[in-house]
Amino acid sequence: MSRIQIHTKEKRFPVAPDLYGLFFEDINRAGDGGLYPEMLRNRSFEDSLLPEGCITKDGGKTFVSPTGWIEEFNGGEGMNDWVKNHPVAPTPIPAWYSENAEITLNGEDTLNKNRRVSLQTSFRPGGVIRNIGFCGVPQEKGRRYHLYAFIKADRPVTLEVSIAEGKNISACGKIKVCPGDYTRHDLELTASITTRNAELRIMCGEEAVVNFGFISLMPCDTFMGHGLRVDLVEKLRDLHPSFLRFPGGCIVEGFTKQTAMYFKNTVGPVWERPSHWLLWHYRTTNGLGFHEYLQLCEDLGISPLYVCNCGMSCQGRQPYYFTEDETKEMLEDTLAALEYARGPVSSKWGALRAKMGHAEPFPLRYLEIGNENGGPEYERRYKLVRKAVLERYPDITIIANDRGRGEILEADMVDDHYYNMPEFFAENVGIYDSYDRTKPNVFVGEFAVNQTYEGQLRAAISEAMFMVGLERNQDTVKLASYAPLLENVNFSSWYPNLIIFDNRRSYAIPTYYVWRMFGRNRGDYVVKSEEETGKIYRDFHGLPMVCGDFGMRFRNAVYNGKPVAPTRELLGKIVPEGDEYILAEDPESVFAKHPAPFHVPGFAALGEDLESREGVFEAEVFAEEGKEIGVGVLCAPKPLSFYDRMNPNPHGEWMLTNLEPLRFVIRDRKAQIVRGTIMPKPVSEQKPVELAAGRFHKLRCEVAEGFLRCYINGKFVVSTELPHYPTMASVTTVTDREVIIKAVNFANTADEIAISLDCEVESDYTLSILSGAADAENSFENPDNVHDEVVPRSGAAKEFRYTAPPLSVSVLRLRKK
Ligand code: AHR
């Protein structure tokens, strides 16, 4: 049983008005063929072009960037998995097929200077070319579709255009092409049948050479007529978001200068926008560009939050740091973007905005400089961009990626990202409770459970715990968004994603409903509340381990009275030597090949007892001057999985970062318990210890009753409570008339919560509730299996009880008397 005591009269601070928003990134083909409902894949015919500067050594299966980053390419089809699941064998010009006609890419005769190829087609009489879309071109009976194409021919020809599945023709029309330069042709097609796997066919009755410069097919009905897919935008709207962070994510960074995002490539007529290879394994034609994002924000009544590149590519993908001139060019691009959004129509970019149909400026107030960048290279570029932007737009809220090392970076906010397991989010409900309020405010720009229960209810509930923590700290946590947002199920490159779609359907994962509940129930002020609740200790993997600088020697390891030998080399190699073992560096490891800028110790697990959750581990470890030695336990829930549903680079169950070691480390005669692998977090005091170098010492860890206690040569040194999380977390906000209580029960049992208030309330109240089995999830077949419900309830009073179901989020809206 838990208790919540609510002091409605003690207002802590107003709610952050923009707290919940959206983060859109073009990943999983979320853009073309998704939110931007282009129905033809490879509409510019450029998909098979290698990203500029990259080379392939295996006939196009993969490419390698100038800095050595290797990616799956498959001739422009993208990921290996997509090719594996391809409905028909891929062709050299992705998504395009021909019968009785030759298709080739023509790099000389293109539509305009930004189009790098055209599709040159030599038709024989009755020849056909076909486009299979994004796993089919869907047709809905009675729905209208708009096709346009830029075409040139060597003689007058009539092209018969149809959308058909097998023998069933859904729609057809004719295009008459006269010889001459590229000419635009438009057709409106109305579907006469509903079908999923149709294709576009273009047939020519006579022999002719026809060049296609660009072709597009889109539904005529889009959200508010602004070109975006209705069901997807409606789902976004229903979350009640306040902002949209765009366009990424890692795609802002790219893995080369050419694969980074440039605003200038994303505005103007879409057929004139250069395409580029996105870091998430496909090419974009940039139809979903800067203007389209701003328009979406206007249509949803939300604030745009633009993420610009600051002059570097992704630091996790063999980075390229732009030269000074290249950085300046990128900065110019950012300033141009801001002028496009905010400049007067008399300015160069403001004029283009007006030409695109929007004379009024867009209210762009947030700018994030870089994505997931850090370190001195970032800090230098960040300062340059910030200064230049603030000189022109002093009111813009500047968001940094990093707080800076040494000196704190000047920023209005810093964007923190978290991808982890449910226990992490529950455990970190208080992560911002003691955040230093003199530091920049916080934007939690990306977070999601992506390890264990991903896309399922238990993950959603743990994220709700974390969001309670964000709400409790709205004086400094100003913005938050889930990531990623959208996934075309046939082109998945990341899991989970908030909304999943195919060509005609969409559904949301359970997390979506948490966001909808929190977005709909904001209140005006966060008030003081106190809670008493249970505690759950994080589960153990059940194995002890040794850890320390490479070369560490140990012997006589014993777990629960039984001798144990090393069984898993988690980082480094175990070399047996007589009755001793040496924890040695593995010359094949990534850290051996690319020395890390942080301390990398070795780790090895011992024994096979995966079941015990308490125990005593002892080992004799050889101490050496200046070297770190240690023992510990592995601290992670089972079963472990990491992107296990689809990850193209699956990590094993024994991936070290998932195991969260809790370890007793000694270096330079100072001992401490730390948590984690690289850049671990201290979780005990640091104690000076007597430890003679050049001999073995008995290190001992005891796990019992929720504590880890550590000893050297039989003498107690330090202890720490084992990682744990509360079973329930709550936050309360108020308006003049209402008290809004959000209570998240992360336990597997119901919690009867005793609620007490300092004001009288009506008995009748409204409850929004989300609960279910830990592994409950939604699917195309059962899209509403997990969702929140809003139900009337009664029984509220100054003191009352509310029973929160197991694994649940409850929002109680009480009316003040
Ligand atoms: O959301 C997916 C990716 O995760 C984003 O591109 C990046 O910012 C983060 O690493």
GROMACS .gro file of C-alpha atoms in nm, residues 225-637:
model
  413
  225GLY     CA    1  -0.443   1.991  -4.784
  226HIS     CA    2  -0.076   2.039  -4.694
  227GLY     CA    3   0.055   1.716  -4.833
  228LEU     CA    4   0.094   1.491  -4.527
  229ARG     CA    5  -0.068   1.157  -4.453
  230VAL     CA    6  -0.393   1.206  -4.266
  231ASP     CA    7  -0.402   0.910  -4.025
  232LEU     CA    8  -0.045   0.970  -3.915
  233VAL     CA    9  -0.087   1.343  -3.853
  234GLU     CA   10  -0.411   1.277  -3.669
  235LYS     CA   11  -0.228   1.040  -3.438
  236LEU     CA   12   0.032   1.308  -3.374
  237ARG     CA   13  -0.233   1.572  -3.313
  238ASP     CA   14  -0.411   1.349  -3.059
  239LEU     CA   15  -0.104   1.347  -2.839
  240HIS     CA   16  -0.158   1.718  -2.768
  241PRO     CA   17   0.203   1.802  -2.840
  242SER     CA   18   0.352   2.147  -2.791
  243PHE     CA   19   0.655   2.133  -3.019
  244LEU     CA   20   0.815   1.940  -3.302
  245ARG     CA   21   1.187   1.868  -3.293
  246PHE     CA   22   1.309   1.809  -3.651
  247PRO     CA   23   1.469   1.693  -3.878
  248GLY     CA   24   1.680   1.463  -3.653
  249GLY     CA   25   1.856   1.290  -3.488
  250CYS     CA   26   2.162   1.142  -3.645
  251ILE     CA   27   2.042   1.237  -3.995
  252VAL     CA   28   2.129   1.596  -3.911
  253GLU     CA   29   2.486   1.484  -3.862
  254GLY     CA   30   2.523   1.229  -4.143
  255PHE     CA   31   2.844   1.031  -4.172
  256THR     CA   32   3.010   1.264  -4.425
  257LYS     CA   33   2.976   1.630  -4.513
  258GLN     CA   34   2.750   1.532  -4.804
  259THR     CA   35   2.519   1.314  -4.598
  260ALA     CA   36   2.465   1.586  -4.336
  261MET     CA   37   2.142   1.789  -4.351
  262TYR     CA   38   2.147   2.121  -4.533
  263PHE     CA   39   1.835   2.334  -4.510
  264LYS     CA   40   1.894   2.469  -4.861
  265ASN     CA   41   1.846   2.123  -5.011
  266THR     CA   42   1.500   2.095  -4.861
  267VAL     CA   43   1.317   2.400  -4.996
  268GLY     CA   44   1.184   2.514  -5.333
  269PRO     CA   45   1.001   2.298  -5.590
  270VAL     CA   46   1.045   1.939  -5.480
  271TRP     CA   47   1.179   1.821  -5.817
  272GLU     CA   48   1.456   2.077  -5.784
  273ARG     CA   49   1.560   1.969  -5.436
  274PRO     CA   50   1.882   1.766  -5.438
  275SER     CA   51   1.837   1.420  -5.291
  276HIS     CA   52   2.084   1.274  -5.045
  277TRP     CA   53   2.157   0.947  -4.874
  278LEU     CA   54   2.027   0.947  -4.520
  279LEU     CA   55   2.227   0.790  -4.248
  280TRP     CA   56   1.937   0.550  -4.179
  281HIS     CA   57   2.007   0.354  -4.498
  282TYR     CA   58   1.809   0.515  -4.778
  283ARG     CA   59   1.797   0.820  -5.000
  284THR     CA   60   1.555   1.102  -4.941
  285THR     CA   61   1.426   1.332  -5.212
  286ASN     CA   62   1.369   1.594  -4.942
  287GLY     CA   63   1.003   1.645  -5.034
  288LEU     CA   64   0.944   1.655  -4.663
  289GLY     CA   65   1.154   1.965  -4.615
  290PHE     CA   66   1.191   2.268  -4.395
  291HIS     CA   67   0.872   2.436  -4.519
  292GLU     CA   68   0.668   2.118  -4.476
  293TYR     CA   69   0.784   2.079  -4.116
  294LEU     CA   70   0.699   2.440  -4.037
  295GLN     CA   71   0.360   2.401  -4.201
  296LEU     CA   72   0.292   2.089  -3.997
  297CYS     CA   73   0.375   2.283  -3.681
  298GLU     CA   74   0.136   2.559  -3.783
  299ASP     CA   75  -0.136   2.307  -3.864
  300LEU     CA   76  -0.096   2.143  -3.524
  301GLY     CA   77  -0.056   2.474  -3.343
  302ILE     CA   78   0.284   2.376  -3.205
  303SER     CA   79   0.632   2.529  -3.190
  304PRO     CA   80   0.901   2.430  -3.436
  305LEU     CA   81   1.231   2.320  -3.284
  306TYR     CA   82   1.497   2.307  -3.553
  307VAL     CA   83   1.812   2.099  -3.509
  308CYS     CA   84   2.103   2.226  -3.716
  309ASN     CA   85   2.434   2.067  -3.794
  310CYS     CA   86   2.718   2.263  -3.636
  311GLY     CA   87   2.999   2.148  -3.865
  312MET     CA   88   3.068   1.783  -3.791
  313SER     CA   89   2.936   1.443  -3.884
  314CYS     CA   90   2.812   1.181  -3.637
  315GLN     CA   91   3.072   1.120  -3.368
  316GLY     CA   92   2.957   0.762  -3.327
  317ARG     CA   93   3.027   0.685  -3.694
  318GLN     CA   94   3.393   0.774  -3.752
  319PRO     CA   95   3.337   1.149  -3.749
  320TYR     CA   96   3.447   1.403  -4.001
  321TYR     CA   97   3.511   1.746  -3.852
  322PHE     CA   98   3.434   2.014  -4.110
  323THR     CA   99   3.711   2.257  -4.201
  324GLU     CA  100   3.670   2.619  -4.098
  325ASP     CA  101   3.527   2.711  -4.440
  326GLU     CA  102   3.292   2.414  -4.441
  327THR     CA  103   3.177   2.501  -4.089
  328LYS     CA  104   3.109   2.857  -4.202
  329GLU     CA  105   2.912   2.726  -4.499
  330MET     CA  106   2.704   2.513  -4.262
  331LEU     CA  107   2.650   2.812  -4.034
  332GLU     CA  108   2.534   3.015  -4.335
  333ASP     CA  109   2.289   2.735  -4.407
  334THR     CA  110   2.151   2.756  -4.052
  335LEU     CA  111   2.116   3.132  -4.074
  336ALA     CA  112   1.940   3.091  -4.408
  337ALA     CA  113   1.698   2.845  -4.245
  338LEU     CA  114   1.620   3.093  -3.970
  339GLU     CA  115   1.568   3.367  -4.226
  340TYR     CA  116   1.338   3.138  -4.422
  341ALA     CA  117   1.126   3.086  -4.112
  342ARG     CA  118   1.139   3.433  -3.963
  343GLY     CA  119   1.273   3.680  -4.217
  344PRO     CA  120   1.062   3.948  -4.387
  345VAL     CA  121   0.940   3.880  -4.739
  346SER     CA  122   1.195   4.138  -4.854
  347SER     CA  123   1.479   3.905  -4.744
  348LYS     CA  124   1.618   3.642  -4.980
  349TRP     CA  125   1.486   3.342  -4.789
  350GLY     CA  126   1.173   3.513  -4.659
  351ALA     CA  127   1.086   3.579  -5.024
  352LEU     CA  128   1.115   3.209  -5.105
  353ARG     CA  129   0.885   3.131  -4.811
  354ALA     CA  130   0.632   3.375  -4.952
  355LYS     CA  131   0.671   3.214  -5.295
  356MET     CA  132   0.596   2.879  -5.134
  357GLY     CA  133   0.264   3.027  -5.022
  358HIS     CA  134   0.343   3.153  -4.672
  359ALA     CA  135   0.410   3.526  -4.661
  360GLU     CA  136   0.373   3.538  -4.281
  361PRO     CA  137   0.683   3.431  -4.089
  362PHE     CA  138   0.673   3.104  -3.895
  363PRO     CA  139   0.729   3.142  -3.519
  364LEU     CA  140   1.052   2.944  -3.488
  365ARG     CA  141   1.167   2.994  -3.127
  366TYR     CA  142   1.386   2.693  -3.055
  367LEU     CA  143   1.717   2.603  -3.213
  368GLU     CA  144   1.923   2.300  -3.116
  369ILE     CA  145   2.286   2.320  -3.222
  370GLY     CA  146   2.399   1.971  -3.322
  371ASN     CA  147   2.268   1.632  -3.227
  372GLU     CA  148   2.439   1.411  -2.970
  373ASN     CA  149   2.767   1.597  -3.019
  374GLY     CA  150   3.021   1.666  -2.750
  375GLY     CA  151   3.383   1.737  -2.668
  376PRO     CA  152   3.612   2.023  -2.765
  377GLU     CA  153   3.535   2.000  -3.140
  378TYR     CA  154   3.169   2.048  -3.060
  379GLU     CA  155   3.217   2.318  -2.801
  380ARG     CA  156   3.414   2.535  -3.042
  381ARG     CA  157   3.156   2.504  -3.318
  382TYR     CA  158   2.865   2.538  -3.078
  383LYS     CA  159   2.993   2.875  -2.954
  384LEU     CA  160   3.039   3.000  -3.309
  385VAL     CA  161   2.687   2.909  -3.413
  386ARG     CA  162   2.527   3.034  -3.092
  387LYS     CA  163   2.697   3.373  -3.120
  388ALA     CA  164   2.601   3.422  -3.485
  389VAL     CA  165   2.241   3.319  -3.423
  390LEU     CA  166   2.190   3.531  -3.113
  391GLU     CA  167   2.332   3.837  -3.289
  392ARG     CA  168   2.045   3.813  -3.536
  393TYR     CA  169   1.773   3.646  -3.329
  394PRO     CA  170   1.836   3.731  -2.962
  395ASP     CA  171   1.506   3.579  -2.850
  396ILE     CA  172   1.579   3.228  -2.977
  397THR     CA  173   1.605   2.955  -2.715
  398ILE     CA  174   1.938   2.785  -2.776
  399ILE     CA  175   1.969   2.416  -2.696
  400ALA     CA  176   2.309   2.250  -2.661
  401ASN     CA  177   2.384   1.877  -2.679
  402ASP     CA  178   2.631   1.880  -2.397
  403ARG     CA  179   2.686   2.073  -2.077
  404GLY     CA  180   3.051   2.117  -2.165
  405ARG     CA  181   3.363   1.999  -1.991
  406GLY     CA  182   3.566   2.232  -1.773
  407GLU     CA  183   3.358   2.541  -1.830
  408ILE     CA  184   2.983   2.499  -1.856
  409LEU     CA  185   2.856   2.588  -2.204
  410GLU     CA  186   2.625   2.884  -2.215
  411ALA     CA  187   2.288   2.753  -2.327
  412ASP     CA  188   1.923   2.788  -2.242
  413MET     CA  189   1.880   2.412  -2.238
  414VAL     CA  190   2.077   2.093  -2.283
  415ASP     CA  191   1.931   1.796  -2.467
  416ASP     CA  192   1.964   1.468  -2.272
  417HIS     CA  193   1.895   1.133  -2.442
  418TYR     CA  194   1.821   0.800  -2.273
  419TYR     CA  195   1.774   0.458  -2.433
  420ASN     CA  196   1.766   0.184  -2.177
  421MET     CA  197   1.568  -0.088  -2.003
  422PRO     CA  198   1.247  -0.042  -1.799
  423GLU     CA  199   1.429  -0.069  -1.467
  424PHE     CA  200   1.651   0.223  -1.564
  425PHE     CA  201   1.355   0.453  -1.619
  426ALA     CA  202   1.184   0.347  -1.298
  427GLU     CA  203   1.505   0.386  -1.105
  428ASN     CA  204   1.567   0.730  -1.248
  429VAL     CA  205   1.235   0.884  -1.161
  430GLY     CA  206   1.434   1.128  -0.945
  431ILE     CA  207   1.717   1.193  -1.190
  432TYR     CA  208   1.646   1.567  -1.204
  433ASP     CA  209   1.543   1.610  -0.838
  434SER     CA  210   1.885   1.733  -0.740
  435TYR     CA  211   1.980   1.879  -1.077
  436ASP     CA  212   2.187   2.192  -1.031
  437ARG     CA  213   1.945   2.472  -1.115
  438THR     CA  214   2.232   2.706  -1.204
  439LYS     CA  215   2.302   2.485  -1.505
  440PRO     CA  216   2.105   2.518  -1.829
  441ASN     CA  217   1.750   2.388  -1.826
  442VAL     CA  218   1.679   2.040  -1.956
  443PHE     CA  219   1.528   1.908  -2.276
  444VAL     CA  220   1.492   1.532  -2.269
  445GLY     CA  221   1.487   1.516  -2.647
  446GLU     CA  222   1.497   1.140  -2.691
  447PHE     CA  223   1.411   0.858  -2.458
  448ALA     CA  224   1.266   0.511  -2.489
  449VAL     CA  225   1.289   0.164  -2.347
  450ASN     CA  226   1.478  -0.025  -2.616
  451GLN     CA  227   1.598  -0.319  -2.411
  452THR     CA  228   1.349  -0.579  -2.284
  453TYR     CA  229   0.973  -0.531  -2.320
  454GLU     CA  230   1.037  -0.283  -2.602
  455GLY     CA  231   0.707  -0.174  -2.755
  456GLN     CA  232   0.516  -0.349  -2.476
  457LEU     CA  233   0.319  -0.233  -2.178
  458ARG     CA  234   0.585  -0.276  -1.910
  459ALA     CA  235   0.816  -0.049  -2.106
  460ALA     CA  236   0.542   0.213  -2.132
  461ILE     CA  237   0.475   0.202  -1.759
  462SER     CA  238   0.842   0.248  -1.675
  463GLU     CA  239   0.860   0.545  -1.913
  464ALA     CA  240   0.557   0.688  -1.734
  465MET     CA  241   0.749   0.661  -1.404
  466PHE     CA  242   1.029   0.862  -1.563
  467MET     CA  243   0.782   1.118  -1.698
  468VAL     CA  244   0.641   1.165  -1.350
  469GLY     CA  245   0.997   1.262  -1.256
  470LEU     CA  246   1.008   1.509  -1.545
  471GLU     CA  247   0.679   1.665  -1.433
  472ARG     CA  248   0.803   1.698  -1.078
  473ASN     CA  249   1.094   1.903  -1.209
  474GLN     CA  250   0.920   2.125  -1.461
  475ASP     CA  251   1.093   2.429  -1.317
  476THR     CA  252   1.402   2.305  -1.501
  477VAL     CA  253   1.285   2.024  -1.733
  478LYS     CA  254   1.118   2.230  -2.002
  479LEU     CA  255   1.076   1.994  -2.296
  480ALA     CA  256   1.055   1.620  -2.357
  481SER     CA  257   0.997   1.396  -2.657
  482TYR     CA  258   0.994   1.022  -2.727
  483ALA     CA  259   1.212   0.873  -3.001
  484PRO     CA  260   1.182   0.761  -3.269
  485LEU     CA  261   0.834   0.856  -3.380
  486LEU     CA  262   0.742   0.660  -3.694
  487GLU     CA  263   0.821   0.327  -3.855
  488ASN     CA  264   0.721   0.191  -4.193
  489VAL     CA  265   0.696  -0.172  -4.088
  490ASN     CA  266   0.853  -0.290  -4.414
  491PHE     CA  267   1.163  -0.072  -4.371
  492SER     CA  268   1.242  -0.093  -4.005
  493SER     CA  269   1.589   0.013  -3.898
  494TRP     CA  270   1.517   0.080  -3.532
  495TYR     CA  271   1.279  -0.060  -3.276
  496PRO     CA  272   1.067   0.046  -3.099
  497ASN     CA  273   0.895   0.346  -3.257
  498LEU     CA  274   0.587   0.524  -3.129
  499ILE     CA  275   0.367   0.473  -3.435
  500ILE     CA  276   0.395   0.190  -3.682
  501PHE     CA  277   0.242   0.198  -4.027
  502ASP     CA  278   0.225   0.028  -4.361
  503ASN     CA  279   0.082   0.169  -4.682
  504ARG     CA  280  -0.272   0.188  -4.552
  505ARG     CA  281  -0.282   0.121  -4.177
  506SER     CA  282  -0.119   0.249  -3.861
  507TYR     CA  283  -0.119   0.168  -3.493
  508ALA     CA  284   0.058   0.295  -3.186
  509ILE     CA  285   0.262   0.114  -2.923
  510PRO     CA  286   0.147   0.131  -2.557
  511THR     CA  287   0.386   0.420  -2.486
  512TYR     CA  288   0.177   0.636  -2.719
  513TYR     CA  289  -0.114   0.614  -2.476
  514VAL     CA  290   0.103   0.723  -2.184
  515TRP     CA  291   0.202   1.032  -2.382
  516ARG     CA  292  -0.156   1.097  -2.479
  517MET     CA  293  -0.267   1.072  -2.116
  518PHE     CA  294   0.010   1.299  -1.994
  519GLY     CA  295  -0.042   1.544  -2.282
  520ARG     CA  296  -0.414   1.571  -2.214
  521ASN     CA  297  -0.380   1.622  -1.842
  522ARG     CA  298  -0.137   1.902  -1.779
  523GLY     CA  299  -0.278   2.137  -1.512
  524ASP     CA  300  -0.139   2.484  -1.443
  525TYR     CA  301   0.084   2.441  -1.137
  526VAL     CA  302   0.283   2.157  -0.989
  527VAL     CA  303   0.199   2.135  -0.620
  528LYS     CA  304   0.383   1.988  -0.328
  529SER     CA  305   0.310   1.623  -0.259
  530GLU     CA  306   0.472   1.355  -0.048
  531GLU     CA  307   0.452   0.987  -0.104
  532GLU     CA  308   0.535   0.665   0.076
  533THR     CA  309   0.566   0.358  -0.136
  534GLY     CA  310   0.739   0.022  -0.173
  535LYS     CA  311   1.081  -0.056  -0.309
  536ILE     CA  312   1.192  -0.316  -0.563
  537TYR     CA  313   1.554  -0.420  -0.592
  538ARG     CA  314   1.690  -0.469  -0.937
  539ASP     CA  315   1.736  -0.828  -1.031
  540PHE     CA  316   2.080  -0.982  -1.062
  541HIS     CA  317   2.220  -1.179  -1.344
  542GLY     CA  318   2.350  -1.409  -1.076
  543LEU     CA  319   2.718  -1.414  -1.153
  544PRO     CA  320   3.016  -1.266  -0.973
  545MET     CA  321   3.297  -1.108  -1.171
  546VAL     CA  322   3.650  -0.977  -1.164
  547CYS     CA  323   3.746  -0.644  -1.314
  548GLY     CA  324   4.054  -0.431  -1.333
  549ASP     CA  325   4.332  -0.297  -1.548
  550PHE     CA  326   4.454  -0.540  -1.811
  551GLY     CA  327   4.720  -0.765  -1.671
  552MET     CA  328   4.539  -0.810  -1.337
  553ARG     CA  329   4.617  -1.149  -1.178
  554PHE     CA  330   4.379  -1.341  -0.956
  555ARG     CA  331   4.335  -1.689  -0.807
  556ASN     CA  332   4.130  -1.899  -0.564
  557ALA     CA  333   3.794  -1.750  -0.664
  558VAL     CA  334   3.509  -1.890  -0.455
  559TYR     CA  335   3.135  -1.818  -0.483
  560ASN     CA  336   2.907  -1.932  -0.204
  561GLY     CA  337   3.172  -2.172  -0.077
  562LYS     CA  338   3.240  -2.334  -0.418
  563PRO     CA  339   3.549  -2.269  -0.630
  564VAL     CA  340   3.458  -2.087  -0.952
  565ALA     CA  341   3.654  -2.040  -1.272
  566PRO     CA  342   3.611  -1.762  -1.530
  567THR     CA  343   3.330  -1.852  -1.771
  568ARG     CA  344   3.266  -1.537  -1.975
  569GLU     CA  345   3.517  -1.288  -2.107
  570LEU     CA  346   3.308  -0.971  -2.107
  571LEU     CA  347   3.590  -0.737  -2.202
  572GLY     CA  348   3.942  -0.872  -2.246
  573LYS     CA  349   4.079  -1.226  -2.242
  574ILE     CA  350   4.138  -1.471  -1.962
  575VAL     CA  351   4.482  -1.632  -1.976
  576PRO     CA  352   4.530  -1.922  -1.729
  577GLU     CA  353   4.878  -1.948  -1.576
  578GLY     CA  354   4.931  -2.227  -1.324
  579ASP     CA  355   4.677  -2.176  -1.048
  580GLU     CA  356   4.631  -1.813  -1.148
  581TYR     CA  357   4.441  -1.628  -1.421
  582ILE     CA  358   4.542  -1.311  -1.599
  583LEU     CA  359   4.278  -1.066  -1.721
  584ALA     CA  360   4.454  -0.962  -2.041
  585GLU     CA  361   4.366  -0.718  -2.321
  586ASP     CA  362   4.201  -0.875  -2.625
  587PRO     CA  363   4.401  -0.752  -2.926
  588GLU     CA  364   4.088  -0.799  -3.142
  589SER     CA  365   3.868  -0.574  -2.928
  590VAL     CA  366   3.751  -0.239  -3.060
  591PHE     CA  367   3.926  -0.058  -2.775
  592ALA     CA  368   4.256  -0.228  -2.853
  593LYS     CA  369   4.224  -0.117  -3.215
  594HIS     CA  370   4.094   0.234  -3.144
  595PRO     CA  371   4.220   0.349  -2.804
  596ALA     CA  372   3.935   0.513  -2.615
  597PRO     CA  373   3.956   0.858  -2.456
  598PHE     CA  374   3.838   0.704  -2.128
  599HIS     CA  375   3.961   0.436  -1.891
  600VAL     CA  376   3.876   0.085  -2.015
  601PRO     CA  377   3.921  -0.195  -1.761
  602GLY     CA  378   3.873  -0.566  -1.830
  603PHE     CA  379   3.577  -0.771  -1.707
  604ALA     CA  380   3.515  -1.146  -1.673
  605ALA     CA  381   3.226  -1.336  -1.514
  606LEU     CA  382   3.288  -1.650  -1.308
  607GLY     CA  383   3.091  -1.969  -1.254
  608GLU     CA  384   2.758  -2.075  -1.395
  609ASP     CA  385   2.521  -2.005  -1.109
  610LEU     CA  386   2.276  -1.780  -1.290
  611GLU     CA  387   2.004  -1.827  -1.034
  612SER     CA  388   2.141  -1.710  -0.701
  613ARG     CA  389   2.047  -1.358  -0.608
  614GLU     CA  390   2.243  -1.336  -0.284
  615GLY     CA  391   2.586  -1.464  -0.207
  616VAL     CA  392   2.947  -1.420  -0.108
  617PHE     CA  393   3.224  -1.392  -0.362
  618GLU     CA  394   3.591  -1.396  -0.274
  619ALA     CA  395   3.903  -1.392  -0.485
  620GLU     CA  396   4.270  -1.328  -0.424
  621VAL     CA  397   4.380  -1.043  -0.646
  622PHE     CA  398   4.735  -0.927  -0.704
  623ALA     CA  399   4.786  -0.556  -0.623
  624GLU     CA  400   5.027  -0.350  -0.830
  625GLU     CA  401   5.128   0.010  -0.790
  626GLY     CA  402   4.913   0.243  -1.007
  627LYS     CA  403   4.686  -0.037  -1.134
  628GLU     CA  404   4.315  -0.080  -1.074
  629ILE     CA  405   4.192  -0.410  -0.932
  630GLY     CA  406   3.839  -0.515  -0.846
  631VAL     CA  407   3.563  -0.768  -0.797
  632GLY     CA  408   3.188  -0.731  -0.825
  633VAL     CA  409   2.852  -0.858  -0.938
  634LEU     CA  410   2.655  -0.828  -1.258
  635CYS     CA  411   2.341  -0.638  -1.207
  636ALA     CA  412   2.087  -0.665  -1.485
  637PRO     CA  413   1.743  -0.811  -1.533
   0.00000   0.00000   0.00000
